[in-house]
Amino acid sequence: MLVYTQSVDRALQKLTACGIRPTAQRVQIAALLLSADQHLSAEQILASLGARGMHVSKATVYNTLNLFAASGLIRQLSIDGERTWFDSNTAAHYHFHDVDGGELIDVPVPDVEFSRLPTIPDGMELAGIDLVIRVRRKQAEAA
Amino acid sequence: MLVYTQSVDRALQKLTACGIRPTAQRVQIAALLLSADQHLSAEQILASLGARGMHVSKATVYNTLNLFAASGLIRQLSIDGERTWFDSNTAAHYHFHDVDGGELIDVPVPDVEFSRLPTIPDGMELAGIDLVIRVRRKQAEAA
DNA sequence: TTCCTTGCAAAACTTTTGCATTAAA
DNA sequence: TTTAATGCAAAAGTTTTGCAAGGAA
């Protein structure tokens, strides 16, 4: 339980550092998300908490995830229109998306280089770059 | 009405070319979408048809858009998790997304150059690259 | 006829909201 | 004690589905 205790402690610190009141539910959700670089849906988080015997209501899960995203503690991803994904890795990075399995894999920033980017429209400024590289299982070639 | 007649004709041709039975509803939806490079939601298409006095049911609009997307006649975009956008431009291109107004603007392929891309995971192949450049209205600087 | 498409309403899902209750500062 | 967070159920929004009726081949 050492690892778990550590991630609860770290979660508590992070929430406090962001000026978010560290309620029991928020600490649990933060501990779960921040235990690794991962992509989770609200439903998955609800289920994980439930599996660990911690009941948190659906409304609170959503409210909390939105709060965390607004505070920059996590990042929201629009990958497939099915649902929102919450990414615990807030450092700049990109994604592979397995269109068959739905899986998301991080792509580190240094693995992508832009030698040319479009001019930002007048009166606008850059807010971020989302790059999703869709991949699929390779078809077996005819022998 | 010349322009409109033309786009209906073109829509009919395209549907036939794709092996899609050109029913009245499908032709109307295709004519609307394919009249220009644009990004429309299912609800907008439903409203546009209604405004022109053509009634098409919501179910048919969704069924048709999904059919068109599966046939490669249009492209589905996951931009913001709110809803799916249907892009009438199926040529490769990228997007600016105005995070304030929600507007989408096409970015032509030659405006972006990748000098480095990550290695595709083993057993996978590239299926596509979605690039969304988020922009926001520039803050007025202090005078 | 036979098969496919349409339309309506209802269902399914994800996400948000209203409000009484509870917990935190 | 005062303010903010939680939980529940209900609502809202988008998209899908079941099924009867209609249309094309």
mmCIF file of C-alpha atoms (C1' of nucleotides) in Angstrom:
data_model
loop_
_atom_site.group_PDB
_atom_site.id
_atom_site.type_symbol
_atom_site.label_atom_id
_atom_site.label_comp_id
_atom_site.label_asym_id
_atom_site.label_seq_id
_atom_site.Cartn_x
_atom_site.Cartn_y
_atom_site.Cartn_z
ATOM 1 C CA MET A 1 0.000 0.000 0.000
ATOM 2 C CA LEU A 2 3.049 2.238 -0.007
ATOM 3 C CA VAL A 3 2.606 3.231 -3.633
ATOM 4 C CA TYR A 4 -1.039 3.976 -3.066
ATOM 5 C CA THR A 5 -0.343 6.068 0.029
ATOM 6 C CA GLN A 6 2.258 7.984 -1.953
ATOM 7 C CA SER A 7 -0.136 8.790 -4.740
ATOM 8 C CA VAL A 8 -2.775 9.946 -2.263
ATOM 9 C CA ASP A 9 -0.194 12.200 -0.649
ATOM 10 C CA ARG A 10 0.920 13.546 -3.976
ATOM 11 C CA ALA A 11 -2.664 14.125 -5.044
ATOM 12 C CA LEU A 12 -3.354 16.047 -1.881
ATOM 13 C CA GLN A 13 -0.299 18.216 -2.442
ATOM 14 C CA LYS A 14 -1.231 18.931 -6.036
ATOM 15 C CA LEU A 15 -4.785 19.904 -5.180
ATOM 16 C CA THR A 16 -3.618 22.215 -2.445
ATOM 17 C CA ALA A 17 -1.021 23.725 -4.771
ATOM 18 C CA CYS A 18 -3.780 24.459 -7.304
ATOM 19 C CA GLY A 19 -5.976 26.052 -4.673
ATOM 20 C CA ILE A 20 -8.533 23.251 -4.958
ATOM 21 C CA ARG A 21 -10.137 22.242 -1.701
ATOM 22 C CA PRO A 22 -8.949 18.672 -1.180
ATOM 23 C CA THR A 23 -12.106 16.809 -0.305
ATOM 24 C CA ALA A 24 -11.981 13.035 0.118
ATOM 25 C CA GLN A 25 -13.581 12.438 -3.288
ATOM 26 C CA ARG A 26 -11.286 14.822 -5.119
ATOM 27 C CA VAL A 27 -8.223 13.301 -3.521
ATOM 28 C CA GLN A 28 -9.334 9.807 -4.536
ATOM 29 C CA ILE A 29 -9.985 10.832 -8.126
ATOM 30 C CA ALA A 30 -6.715 12.735 -8.336
ATOM 31 C CA ALA A 31 -4.782 9.837 -6.803
ATOM 32 C CA LEU A 32 -6.280 7.463 -9.333
ATOM 33 C CA LEU A 33 -5.600 9.672 -12.339
ATOM 34 C CA LEU A 34 -2.200 10.922 -11.329
ATOM 35 C CA SER A 35 -0.791 7.499 -10.460
ATOM 36 C CA ALA A 36 0.445 7.221 -14.043
ATOM 37 C CA ASP A 37 0.304 8.821 -17.486
ATOM 38 C CA GLN A 38 -3.016 7.508 -18.702
ATOM 39 C CA HIS A 39 -6.206 8.226 -20.599
ATOM 40 C CA LEU A 40 -9.413 7.487 -18.726
ATOM 41 C CA SER A 41 -13.085 8.157 -19.336
ATOM 42 C CA ALA A 42 -15.431 9.386 -16.621
ATOM 43 C CA GLU A 43 -17.109 5.982 -16.631
ATOM 44 C CA GLN A 44 -13.792 4.180 -16.186
ATOM 45 C CA ILE A 45 -12.917 6.383 -13.257
ATOM 46 C CA LEU A 46 -16.292 5.767 -11.674
ATOM 47 C CA ALA A 47 -15.810 2.026 -12.145
ATOM 48 C CA SER A 48 -12.248 2.026 -10.796
ATOM 49 C CA LEU A 49 -13.312 3.866 -7.690
ATOM 50 C CA GLY A 50 -16.181 1.462 -7.234
ATOM 51 C CA ALA A 51 -13.879 -1.540 -7.663
ATOM 52 C CA ARG A 52 -11.752 -0.181 -4.822
ATOM 53 C CA GLY A 53 -14.781 0.135 -2.602
ATOM 54 C CA MET A 54 -14.861 3.905 -2.761
ATOM 55 C CA HIS A 55 -18.221 5.236 -3.707
ATOM 56 C CA VAL A 56 -18.244 8.566 -5.485
ATOM 57 C CA SER A 57 -21.362 9.739 -7.304
ATOM 58 C CA LYS A 58 -21.390 10.175 -11.045
ATOM 59 C CA ALA A 59 -22.172 13.876 -10.701
ATOM 60 C CA THR A 60 -19.168 14.383 -8.482
ATOM 61 C CA VAL A 61 -16.903 12.496 -10.873
ATOM 62 C CA TYR A 62 -17.937 14.731 -13.744
ATOM 63 C CA ASN A 63 -17.818 17.910 -11.684
ATOM 64 C CA THR A 64 -14.401 16.983 -10.383
ATOM 65 C CA LEU A 65 -12.961 16.099 -13.785
ATOM 66 C CA ASN A 66 -14.218 19.382 -15.209
ATOM 67 C CA LEU A 67 -12.741 21.236 -12.274
ATOM 68 C CA PHE A 68 -9.389 19.503 -12.686
ATOM 69 C CA ALA A 69 -9.357 20.248 -16.391
ATOM 70 C CA ALA A 70 -10.188 23.911 -15.792
ATOM 71 C CA SER A 71 -7.340 24.071 -13.280
ATOM 72 C CA GLY A 72 -4.897 22.543 -15.725
ATOM 73 C CA LEU A 73 -4.377 19.473 -13.568
ATOM 74 C CA ILE A 74 -5.516 17.182 -16.365
ATOM 75 C CA ARG A 75 -6.316 17.579 -20.043
ATOM 76 C CA GLN A 76 -9.506 16.787 -21.935
ATOM 77 C CA LEU A 77 -9.191 15.010 -25.269
ATOM 78 C CA SER A 78 -11.694 14.827 -28.143
ATOM 79 C CA ILE A 79 -10.578 11.758 -29.984
ATOM 80 C CA ASP A 80 -13.588 9.956 -31.310
ATOM 81 C CA GLY A 81 -16.804 11.762 -30.476
ATOM 82 C CA GLU A 82 -17.962 8.841 -28.356
ATOM 83 C CA ARG A 83 -16.880 10.306 -25.090
ATOM 84 C CA THR A 84 -14.368 12.665 -23.524
ATOM 85 C CA TRP A 85 -11.015 11.267 -22.475
ATOM 86 C CA PHE A 86 -9.141 12.665 -19.507
ATOM 87 C CA ASP A 87 -5.387 12.664 -19.884
ATOM 88 C CA SER A 88 -3.299 12.778 -16.727
ATOM 89 C CA ASN A 89 -0.283 13.899 -18.732
ATOM 90 C CA THR A 90 -0.515 17.667 -19.028
ATOM 91 C CA ALA A 91 2.903 18.077 -20.600
ATOM 92 C CA ALA A 92 2.747 18.866 -24.319
ATOM 93 C CA HIS A 93 2.461 15.683 -26.348
ATOM 94 C CA TYR A 94 0.540 14.057 -29.165
ATOM 95 C CA HIS A 95 -1.327 10.794 -29.654
ATOM 96 C CA PHE A 96 -1.566 7.646 -31.662
ATOM 97 C CA HIS A 97 -5.153 6.444 -31.874
ATOM 98 C CA ASP A 98 -5.788 2.810 -32.708
ATOM 99 C CA VAL A 99 -8.996 3.140 -34.691
ATOM 100 C CA ASP A 100 -9.767 -0.568 -34.308
ATOM 101 C CA GLY A 101 -9.198 -1.023 -30.595
ATOM 102 C CA GLY A 102 -9.755 2.567 -29.541
ATOM 103 C CA GLU A 103 -6.494 2.629 -27.642
ATOM 104 C CA LEU A 104 -4.559 5.862 -27.145
ATOM 105 C CA ILE A 105 -0.770 5.972 -27.032
ATOM 106 C CA ASP A 106 1.275 9.045 -26.180
ATOM 107 C CA VAL A 107 3.661 10.478 -28.739
ATOM 108 C CA PRO A 108 6.414 12.562 -27.172
ATOM 109 C CA VAL A 109 6.942 16.060 -28.532
ATOM 110 C CA PRO A 110 10.466 15.378 -29.871
ATOM 111 C CA ASP A 111 9.075 12.620 -32.106
ATOM 112 C CA VAL A 112 7.249 15.232 -34.161
ATOM 113 C CA GLU A 113 8.781 18.228 -35.884
ATOM 114 C CA PHE A 114 6.919 20.795 -37.883
ATOM 115 C CA SER A 115 9.075 22.514 -40.491
ATOM 116 C CA ARG A 116 6.136 24.611 -41.555
ATOM 117 C CA LEU A 117 2.936 25.735 -39.847
ATOM 118 C CA PRO A 118 0.169 27.928 -41.217
ATOM 119 C CA THR A 119 -0.090 31.614 -40.388
ATOM 120 C CA ILE A 120 -2.509 32.129 -37.524
ATOM 121 C CA PRO A 121 -5.566 34.096 -38.698
ATOM 122 C CA ASP A 122 -5.591 37.844 -37.989
ATOM 123 C CA GLY A 123 -6.560 38.801 -34.474
ATOM 124 C CA MET A 124 -6.056 35.236 -33.285
ATOM 125 C CA GLU A 125 -3.309 33.599 -31.295
ATOM 126 C CA LEU A 126 -2.197 30.015 -30.909
ATOM 127 C CA ALA A 127 -3.899 28.158 -28.077
ATOM 128 C CA GLY A 128 -2.560 24.672 -28.696
ATOM 129 C CA ILE A 129 -1.888 21.973 -31.241
ATOM 130 C CA ASP A 130 -3.702 18.655 -31.129
ATOM 131 C CA LEU A 131 -2.215 15.967 -33.301
ATOM 132 C CA VAL A 132 -3.866 12.572 -33.554
ATOM 133 C CA ILE A 133 -2.151 9.975 -35.695
ATOM 134 C CA ARG A 134 -4.742 7.342 -36.535
ATOM 135 C CA VAL A 135 -3.361 3.846 -36.927
ATOM 136 C CA ARG A 136 -4.940 0.511 -37.655
ATOM 137 C CA ARG A 137 -3.877 -3.104 -37.433
ATOM 138 C CA LYS A 138 -1.837 -3.936 -40.477
ATOM 139 C CA GLN A 139 -3.648 -6.182 -42.938
ATOM 140 C CA ALA A 140 -1.939 -9.508 -43.462
ATOM 141 C CA GLU A 141 -0.475 -9.510 -46.985
ATOM 142 C CA ALA A 142 -1.504 -12.245 -49.380
ATOM 143 C CA ALA A 143 1.165 -14.989 -49.108
ATOM 144 C CA MET B 1 -31.733 28.385 -59.174
ATOM 145 C CA LEU B 2 -29.055 27.370 -61.634
ATOM 146 C CA VAL B 3 -26.456 26.821 -58.941
ATOM 147 C CA TYR B 4 -28.856 24.788 -56.901
ATOM 148 C CA THR B 5 -29.871 22.623 -59.851
ATOM 149 C CA GLN B 6 -26.208 22.039 -60.576
ATOM 150 C CA SER B 7 -25.458 20.893 -57.073
ATOM 151 C CA VAL B 8 -28.432 18.542 -57.128
ATOM 152 C CA ASP B 9 -27.158 17.095 -60.399
ATOM 153 C CA ARG B 10 -23.663 16.754 -59.053
ATOM 154 C CA ALA B 11 -24.963 15.142 -55.875
ATOM 155 C CA LEU B 12 -26.906 12.622 -57.892
ATOM 156 C CA GLN B 13 -23.854 11.759 -59.937
ATOM 157 C CA LYS B 14 -21.674 11.349 -56.878
ATOM 158 C CA LEU B 15 -24.147 9.086 -55.133
ATOM 159 C CA THR B 16 -24.510 6.920 -58.192
ATOM 160 C CA ALA B 17 -20.727 6.790 -58.586
ATOM 161 C CA CYS B 18 -20.423 5.546 -55.002
ATOM 162 C CA GLY B 19 -23.059 2.902 -55.507
ATOM 163 C CA ILE B 20 -25.434 4.643 -53.107
ATOM 164 C CA ARG B 21 -29.067 4.515 -54.154
ATOM 165 C CA PRO B 22 -29.935 8.153 -54.813
ATOM 166 C CA THR B 23 -33.178 8.613 -52.938
ATOM 167 C CA ALA B 24 -34.748 12.078 -52.773
ATOM 168 C CA GLN B 25 -33.573 12.600 -49.184
ATOM 169 C CA ARG B 26 -30.024 11.506 -49.874
ATOM 170 C CA VAL B 27 -29.758 13.727 -52.915
ATOM 171 C CA GLN B 28 -30.990 16.734 -50.926
ATOM 172 C CA ILE B 29 -28.525 16.124 -48.118
ATOM 173 C CA ALA B 30 -25.666 15.539 -50.541
ATOM 174 C CA ALA B 31 -26.566 18.639 -52.560
ATOM 175 C CA LEU B 32 -26.571 20.730 -49.405
ATOM 176 C CA LEU B 33 -23.271 19.394 -48.104
ATOM 177 C CA LEU B 34 -21.413 19.271 -51.386
ATOM 178 C CA SER B 35 -22.373 22.777 -52.488
ATOM 179 C CA ALA B 36 -19.201 24.054 -50.813
ATOM 180 C CA ASP B 37 -16.309 23.057 -48.556
ATOM 181 C CA GLN B 38 -17.986 23.303 -45.182
ATOM 182 C CA HIS B 39 -18.371 21.830 -41.729
ATOM 183 C CA LEU B 40 -21.931 21.105 -40.652
ATOM 184 C CA SER B 41 -23.536 19.312 -37.742
ATOM 185 C CA ALA B 42 -26.459 16.933 -38.172
ATOM 186 C CA GLU B 43 -28.693 19.483 -36.486
ATOM 187 C CA GLN B 44 -27.599 22.239 -38.880
ATOM 188 C CA ILE B 45 -28.324 20.033 -41.854
ATOM 189 C CA LEU B 46 -31.742 19.188 -40.479
ATOM 190 C CA ALA B 47 -32.446 22.889 -39.952
ATOM 191 C CA SER B 48 -31.169 23.897 -43.394
ATOM 192 C CA LEU B 49 -33.356 21.335 -45.077
ATOM 193 C CA GLY B 50 -36.309 22.508 -43.036
ATOM 194 C CA ALA B 51 -35.636 26.138 -43.922
ATOM 195 C CA ARG B 52 -35.821 25.180 -47.590
ATOM 196 C CA GLY B 53 -39.129 23.506 -47.048
ATOM 197 C CA MET B 54 -37.745 19.976 -47.423
ATOM 198 C CA HIS B 55 -38.686 17.733 -44.599
ATOM 199 C CA VAL B 56 -36.285 14.922 -43.794
ATOM 200 C CA SER B 57 -36.523 13.059 -40.520
ATOM 201 C CA LYS B 58 -33.768 13.248 -37.953
ATOM 202 C CA ALA B 59 -33.184 9.503 -38.170
ATOM 203 C CA THR B 60 -32.708 9.711 -41.909
ATOM 204 C CA VAL B 61 -30.308 12.618 -41.584
ATOM 205 C CA TYR B 62 -28.143 10.650 -39.170
ATOM 206 C CA ASN B 63 -28.402 7.426 -41.154
ATOM 207 C CA THR B 64 -27.495 9.266 -44.314
ATOM 208 C CA LEU B 65 -24.551 11.125 -42.836
ATOM 209 C CA ASN B 66 -23.174 7.884 -41.430
ATOM 210 C CA LEU B 67 -23.658 6.212 -44.779
ATOM 211 C CA PHE B 68 -21.903 9.036 -46.618
ATOM 212 C CA ALA B 69 -19.024 8.955 -44.159
ATOM 213 C CA ALA B 70 -18.663 5.184 -44.510
ATOM 214 C CA SER B 71 -18.587 5.614 -48.294
ATOM 215 C CA GLY B 72 -15.909 8.275 -48.110
ATOM 216 C CA LEU B 73 -18.175 10.940 -49.512
ATOM 217 C CA ILE B 74 -17.742 13.120 -46.455
ATOM 218 C CA ARG B 75 -15.502 13.059 -43.382
ATOM 219 C CA GLN B 76 -16.434 12.984 -39.709
ATOM 220 C CA LEU B 77 -14.536 15.267 -37.363
ATOM 221 C CA SER B 78 -14.111 15.013 -33.582
ATOM 222 C CA ILE B 79 -13.232 18.519 -32.627
ATOM 223 C CA ASP B 80 -14.788 19.332 -29.319
ATOM 224 C CA GLY B 81 -16.734 16.419 -27.888
ATOM 225 C CA GLU B 82 -19.975 18.391 -28.115
ATOM 226 C CA ARG B 83 -21.097 16.894 -31.376
ATOM 227 C CA THR B 84 -19.803 15.362 -34.574
ATOM 228 C CA TRP B 85 -18.961 17.652 -37.481
ATOM 229 C CA PHE B 86 -19.372 16.518 -41.047
ATOM 230 C CA ASP B 87 -16.793 17.891 -43.437
ATOM 231 C CA SER B 88 -17.674 18.020 -47.126
ATOM 232 C CA ASN B 89 -14.014 18.357 -48.022
ATOM 233 C CA THR B 90 -12.589 14.841 -48.210
ATOM 234 C CA ALA B 91 -9.244 15.905 -49.611
ATOM 235 C CA ALA B 92 -6.451 15.718 -47.040
ATOM 236 C CA HIS B 93 -6.342 18.877 -44.963
ATOM 237 C CA TYR B 94 -6.126 20.139 -41.408
ATOM 238 C CA HIS B 95 -8.088 22.582 -39.263
ATOM 239 C CA PHE B 96 -7.934 25.716 -37.231
ATOM 240 C CA HIS B 97 -10.417 25.607 -34.366
ATOM 241 C CA ASP B 98 -11.502 28.877 -32.804
ATOM 242 C CA VAL B 99 -11.969 27.757 -29.217
ATOM 243 C CA ASP B 100 -14.019 30.859 -28.380
ATOM 244 C CA GLY B 101 -16.449 30.903 -31.278
ATOM 245 C CA GLY B 102 -16.265 27.229 -32.154
ATOM 246 C CA GLU B 103 -15.569 27.996 -35.799
ATOM 247 C CA LEU B 104 -13.581 25.611 -37.984
ATOM 248 C CA ILE B 105 -11.284 26.817 -40.752
ATOM 249 C CA ASP B 106 -9.532 24.567 -43.252
ATOM 250 C CA VAL B 107 -5.760 24.479 -43.376
ATOM 251 C CA PRO B 108 -4.430 23.275 -46.736
ATOM 252 C CA VAL B 109 -1.906 20.444 -46.673
ATOM 253 C CA PRO B 110 0.961 22.532 -48.134
ATOM 254 C CA ASP B 111 0.691 24.924 -45.185
ATOM 255 C CA VAL B 112 1.949 22.202 -42.872
ATOM 256 C CA GLU B 113 5.155 20.244 -43.212
ATOM 257 C CA PHE B 114 6.299 17.526 -40.902
ATOM 258 C CA SER B 115 10.073 17.118 -40.878
ATOM 259 C CA ARG B 116 9.745 14.292 -38.403
ATOM 260 C CA LEU B 117 6.970 11.877 -37.505
ATOM 261 C CA PRO B 118 7.005 9.071 -34.952
ATOM 262 C CA THR B 119 7.547 5.452 -35.914
ATOM 263 C CA ILE B 120 4.207 3.692 -36.291
ATOM 264 C CA PRO B 121 3.838 0.973 -33.623
ATOM 265 C CA ASP B 122 4.642 -2.591 -34.664
ATOM 266 C CA GLY B 123 1.932 -4.363 -36.595
ATOM 267 C CA MET B 124 0.148 -1.076 -37.221
ATOM 268 C CA GLU B 125 -0.131 1.109 -40.270
ATOM 269 C CA LEU B 126 -0.986 4.742 -40.761
ATOM 270 C CA ALA B 127 -4.692 5.423 -41.233
ATOM 271 C CA GLY B 128 -4.629 9.205 -41.193
ATOM 272 C CA ILE B 129 -3.381 12.329 -39.482
ATOM 273 C CA ASP B 130 -5.742 14.734 -37.762
ATOM 274 C CA LEU B 131 -4.233 18.065 -36.892
ATOM 275 C CA VAL B 132 -6.278 20.655 -35.035
ATOM 276 C CA ILE B 133 -4.626 23.992 -34.382
ATOM 277 C CA ARG B 134 -6.570 25.646 -31.577
ATOM 278 C CA VAL B 135 -6.679 29.413 -31.757
ATOM 279 C CA ARG B 136 -8.315 32.058 -29.615
ATOM 280 C CA ARG B 137 -9.084 35.753 -29.995
ATOM 281 C CA LYS B 138 -5.950 37.714 -29.198
ATOM 282 C CA GLN B 139 -6.148 39.552 -25.887
ATOM 283 C CA ALA B 140 -5.899 43.315 -26.294
ATOM 284 C CA GLU B 141 -2.494 44.365 -24.914
ATOM 285 C CA ALA B 142 -2.364 47.009 -22.201
ATOM 286 C CA ALA B 143 -1.916 50.366 -24.019
ATOM 287 C "C1'" DT C 1 -42.853 -9.003 -54.895
ATOM 288 C "C1'" DT C 2 -38.774 -8.304 -52.711
ATOM 289 C "C1'" DC C 3 -35.580 -5.479 -50.744
ATOM 290 C "C1'" DC C 4 -34.219 -1.122 -49.149
ATOM 291 C "C1'" DT C 5 -35.359 3.422 -47.165
ATOM 292 C "C1'" DT C 6 -38.005 6.537 -44.491
ATOM 293 C "C1'" DG C 7 -40.235 8.429 -40.474
ATOM 294 C "C1'" DC C 8 -41.722 8.480 -35.957
ATOM 295 C "C1'" DA C 9 -41.183 7.643 -31.363
ATOM 296 C "C1'" DA C 10 -38.704 5.599 -28.035
ATOM 297 C "C1'" DA C 11 -34.370 4.161 -26.314
ATOM 298 C "C1'" DA C 12 -29.501 4.558 -25.301
ATOM 299 C "C1'" DC C 13 -25.647 7.221 -23.868
ATOM 300 C "C1'" DT C 14 -22.921 10.786 -22.129
ATOM 301 C "C1'" DT C 15 -22.936 14.854 -19.515
ATOM 302 C "C1'" DT C 16 -25.200 18.558 -16.796
ATOM 303 C "C1'" DT C 17 -28.262 20.473 -13.334
ATOM 304 C "C1'" DG C 18 -31.487 21.334 -9.225
ATOM 305 C "C1'" DC C 19 -31.776 20.793 -4.718
ATOM 306 C "C1'" DA C 20 -31.576 18.837 -0.149
ATOM 307 C "C1'" DT C 21 -27.884 16.980 2.746
ATOM 308 C "C1'" DT C 22 -23.234 16.854 4.345
ATOM 309 C "C1'" DA C 23 -18.579 18.174 4.991
ATOM 310 C "C1'" DA C 24 -14.797 21.599 5.164
ATOM 311 C "C1'" DA C 25 -12.755 25.903 6.817
ATOM 312 C "C1'" DT D 1 -21.408 29.176 11.292
ATOM 313 C "C1'" DT D 2 -20.801 30.041 6.787
ATOM 314 C "C1'" DT D 3 -19.572 28.542 2.452
ATOM 315 C "C1'" DA D 4 -18.727 25.052 -0.705
ATOM 316 C "C1'" DA D 5 -19.078 20.052 -2.171
ATOM 317 C "C1'" DT D 6 -21.656 15.805 -2.544
ATOM 318 C "C1'" DG D 7 -25.279 12.659 -3.987
ATOM 319 C "C1'" DC D 8 -29.359 11.479 -6.057
ATOM 320 C "C1'" DA D 9 -32.545 11.706 -9.487
ATOM 321 C "C1'" DA D 10 -34.116 14.059 -13.167
ATOM 322 C "C1'" DA D 11 -33.123 16.666 -17.251
ATOM 323 C "C1'" DA D 12 -30.717 17.842 -21.401
ATOM 324 C "C1'" DG D 13 -28.369 16.935 -25.694
ATOM 325 C "C1'" DT D 14 -26.743 13.930 -29.276
ATOM 326 C "C1'" DT D 15 -27.095 9.763 -31.719
ATOM 327 C "C1'" DT D 16 -29.106 5.118 -32.488
ATOM 328 C "C1'" DT D 17 -32.734 1.733 -33.010
ATOM 329 C "C1'" DG D 18 -37.278 -0.861 -33.641
ATOM 330 C "C1'" DC D 19 -40.795 -1.216 -36.411
ATOM 331 C "C1'" DA D 20 -44.618 -0.047 -39.451
ATOM 332 C "C1'" DA D 21 -45.401 2.219 -43.747
ATOM 333 C "C1'" DG D 22 -43.755 3.711 -48.234
ATOM 334 C "C1'" DG D 23 -40.885 3.527 -52.492
ATOM 335 C "C1'" DA D 24 -37.669 1.618 -55.899
ATOM 336 C "C1'" DA D 25 -36.311 -2.191 -58.846
#
